[in-house]
Amino acid sequence: MESNVYALRGATTVLHDSPAEVDEAVGEMMEKLYKDNHLTDEDVAFILFSQTRDIRTRNAAAACRKSGYGLLTPLFCVQEAEIAGGLPLAIRVMVLVNHSAKTEARMAYMRKAASLRPEYKKEENDD
């Protein structure tokens, strides 16, 4: 069986730093990545999250597991580099995929993070 290794990217934001908002935003982003790319946890080698310093109440990796994604996958979360003018209350993700049937990679830039990669905005509305 042929294997295709590639990375998927995504980002989202929360309005306020709360565990419930982080859980909801991460769950929504991961659901879109998994659904749009026809993934299962068995297809994913690892998931790396970053979150801005202003999100302190919940680790995005913990929110991912709570949402039911990444249960069989190594997860890691780091603090996003502080850049002047950077998007606040943001969570980013990189998913390393090892999938037998690679199709066009579909990214997930959601909520206010859609402004980071406007070229993917059309994909969000393709549902």
Tab-separated table of C-alpha atoms in Angstrom:
chain	number	residue	atom	x	y	z
A	1	MET	CA	0.000	0.000	0.000
A	2	GLU	CA	1.387	3.379	-1.019
A	3	SER	CA	1.829	5.953	1.720
A	4	ASN	CA	1.595	9.717	1.429
A	5	VAL	CA	3.121	11.888	4.147
A	6	TYR	CA	1.987	15.503	4.235
A	7	ALA	CA	1.023	18.256	6.658
A	8	LEU	CA	-2.284	19.989	7.214
A	9	ARG	CA	-2.503	23.426	8.791
A	10	GLY	CA	-5.231	25.251	10.598
A	11	ALA	CA	-5.915	28.077	13.000
A	12	THR	CA	-8.806	29.410	14.990
A	13	THR	CA	-9.521	31.971	17.685
A	14	VAL	CA	-11.561	32.349	20.842
A	15	LEU	CA	-13.370	35.468	22.015
A	16	HIS	CA	-12.321	34.978	25.647
A	17	ASP	CA	-9.838	32.738	27.419
A	18	SER	CA	-12.011	30.062	28.974
A	19	PRO	CA	-11.789	26.266	28.956
A	20	ALA	CA	-15.213	25.984	27.309
A	21	GLU	CA	-14.290	28.372	24.475
A	22	VAL	CA	-10.936	26.661	23.844
A	23	ASP	CA	-12.642	23.251	23.834
A	24	GLU	CA	-15.280	24.450	21.366
A	25	ALA	CA	-12.835	26.193	18.998
A	26	VAL	CA	-10.334	23.317	18.931
A	27	GLY	CA	-13.082	20.715	18.512
A	28	GLU	CA	-14.594	22.674	15.625
A	29	MET	CA	-11.215	23.069	13.893
A	30	MET	CA	-10.239	19.419	14.324
A	31	GLU	CA	-13.646	18.215	13.132
A	32	LYS	CA	-13.238	20.275	9.950
A	33	LEU	CA	-9.692	18.998	9.327
A	34	TYR	CA	-10.655	15.357	9.891
A	35	LYS	CA	-13.906	15.567	7.905
A	36	ASP	CA	-12.593	17.583	4.954
A	37	ASN	CA	-9.494	15.376	4.625
A	38	HIS	CA	-11.268	12.040	5.284
A	39	LEU	CA	-8.959	11.248	8.229
A	40	THR	CA	-9.061	8.847	11.112
A	41	ASP	CA	-6.645	8.890	14.045
A	42	GLU	CA	-4.803	5.986	12.399
A	43	ASP	CA	-3.882	8.324	9.514
A	44	VAL	CA	-2.265	10.918	11.785
A	45	ALA	CA	1.398	10.634	12.859
A	46	PHE	CA	1.305	13.572	15.298
A	47	ILE	CA	-0.442	16.867	16.001
A	48	LEU	CA	1.388	20.040	17.044
A	49	PHE	CA	-0.550	22.961	18.499
A	50	SER	CA	0.558	26.471	19.360
A	51	GLN	CA	-1.469	29.031	21.231
A	52	THR	CA	-0.916	32.669	22.000
A	53	ARG	CA	0.194	33.742	25.448
A	54	ASP	CA	-3.226	35.194	26.253
A	55	ILE	CA	-4.759	31.691	26.310
A	56	ARG	CA	-3.900	30.260	29.719
A	57	THR	CA	-6.961	28.341	30.916
A	58	ARG	CA	-6.703	25.296	28.633
A	59	ASN	CA	-3.964	23.583	26.664
A	60	ALA	CA	-5.103	23.101	23.043
A	61	ALA	CA	-3.804	19.508	23.016
A	62	ALA	CA	-5.983	18.704	26.038
A	63	ALA	CA	-8.943	20.334	24.272
A	64	CYS	CA	-8.254	18.151	21.223
A	65	ARG	CA	-8.374	14.954	23.272
A	66	LYS	CA	-11.508	16.181	25.050
A	67	SER	CA	-13.174	16.675	21.664
A	68	GLY	CA	-12.494	13.044	20.762
A	69	TYR	CA	-9.725	13.665	18.216
A	70	GLY	CA	-6.125	12.553	18.581
A	71	LEU	CA	-6.967	9.798	21.040
A	72	LEU	CA	-4.360	7.490	19.454
A	73	THR	CA	-1.994	10.244	18.385
A	74	PRO	CA	0.980	11.975	20.028
A	75	LEU	CA	-0.011	15.589	20.740
A	76	PHE	CA	2.130	18.553	21.741
A	77	CYS	CA	1.327	22.194	22.495
A	78	VAL	CA	3.698	25.169	22.622
A	79	GLN	CA	3.319	28.888	23.207
A	80	GLU	CA	3.165	30.900	19.997
A	81	ALA	CA	5.991	33.378	19.474
A	82	GLU	CA	4.986	36.900	20.459
A	83	ILE	CA	5.027	39.017	17.317
A	84	ALA	CA	4.034	42.687	17.268
A	85	GLY	CA	0.614	42.961	15.674
A	86	GLY	CA	0.004	39.214	15.890
A	87	LEU	CA	-3.523	37.825	16.092
A	88	PRO	CA	-4.591	37.569	19.751
A	89	LEU	CA	-6.398	34.625	21.340
A	90	ALA	CA	-5.257	32.344	18.518
A	91	ILE	CA	-4.662	28.608	18.328
A	92	ARG	CA	-2.727	27.081	15.438
A	93	VAL	CA	-2.310	23.439	14.470
A	94	MET	CA	-0.083	21.336	12.230
A	95	VAL	CA	-1.199	17.767	11.602
A	96	LEU	CA	1.333	15.344	10.120
A	97	VAL	CA	-0.612	12.827	8.050
A	98	ASN	CA	0.438	9.445	6.697
A	99	HIS	CA	-2.575	8.621	4.522
A	100	SER	CA	-2.865	5.942	1.858
A	101	ALA	CA	-5.229	7.964	-0.333
A	102	LYS	CA	-3.918	11.521	-0.483
A	103	THR	CA	-6.329	13.961	-1.975
A	104	GLU	CA	-5.933	17.713	-2.143
A	105	ALA	CA	-5.023	18.866	1.363
A	106	ARG	CA	-7.809	20.969	2.865
A	107	MET	CA	-6.729	23.464	5.515
A	108	ALA	CA	-8.956	24.905	8.259
A	109	TYR	CA	-8.548	28.622	9.004
A	110	MET	CA	-11.581	29.558	11.060
A	111	ARG	CA	-13.151	32.459	12.902
A	112	LYS	CA	-10.832	35.493	13.062
A	113	ALA	CA	-7.913	33.283	11.996
A	114	ALA	CA	-9.416	33.135	8.485
A	115	SER	CA	-7.671	36.494	7.950
A	116	LEU	CA	-4.285	34.748	8.277
A	117	ARG	CA	-4.743	32.737	5.078
A	118	PRO	CA	-7.486	34.282	2.918
A	119	GLU	CA	-6.683	31.868	0.077
A	120	TYR	CA	-8.358	29.115	2.146
A	121	LYS	CA	-11.529	31.079	2.873
A	122	LYS	CA	-13.348	29.571	-0.128
A	123	GLU	CA	-12.735	26.073	1.265
A	124	GLU	CA	-14.535	27.008	4.466
A	125	ASN	CA	-17.662	27.836	2.490
A	126	ASP	CA	-17.574	24.750	0.235
A	127	ASP	CA	-19.710	22.647	2.615
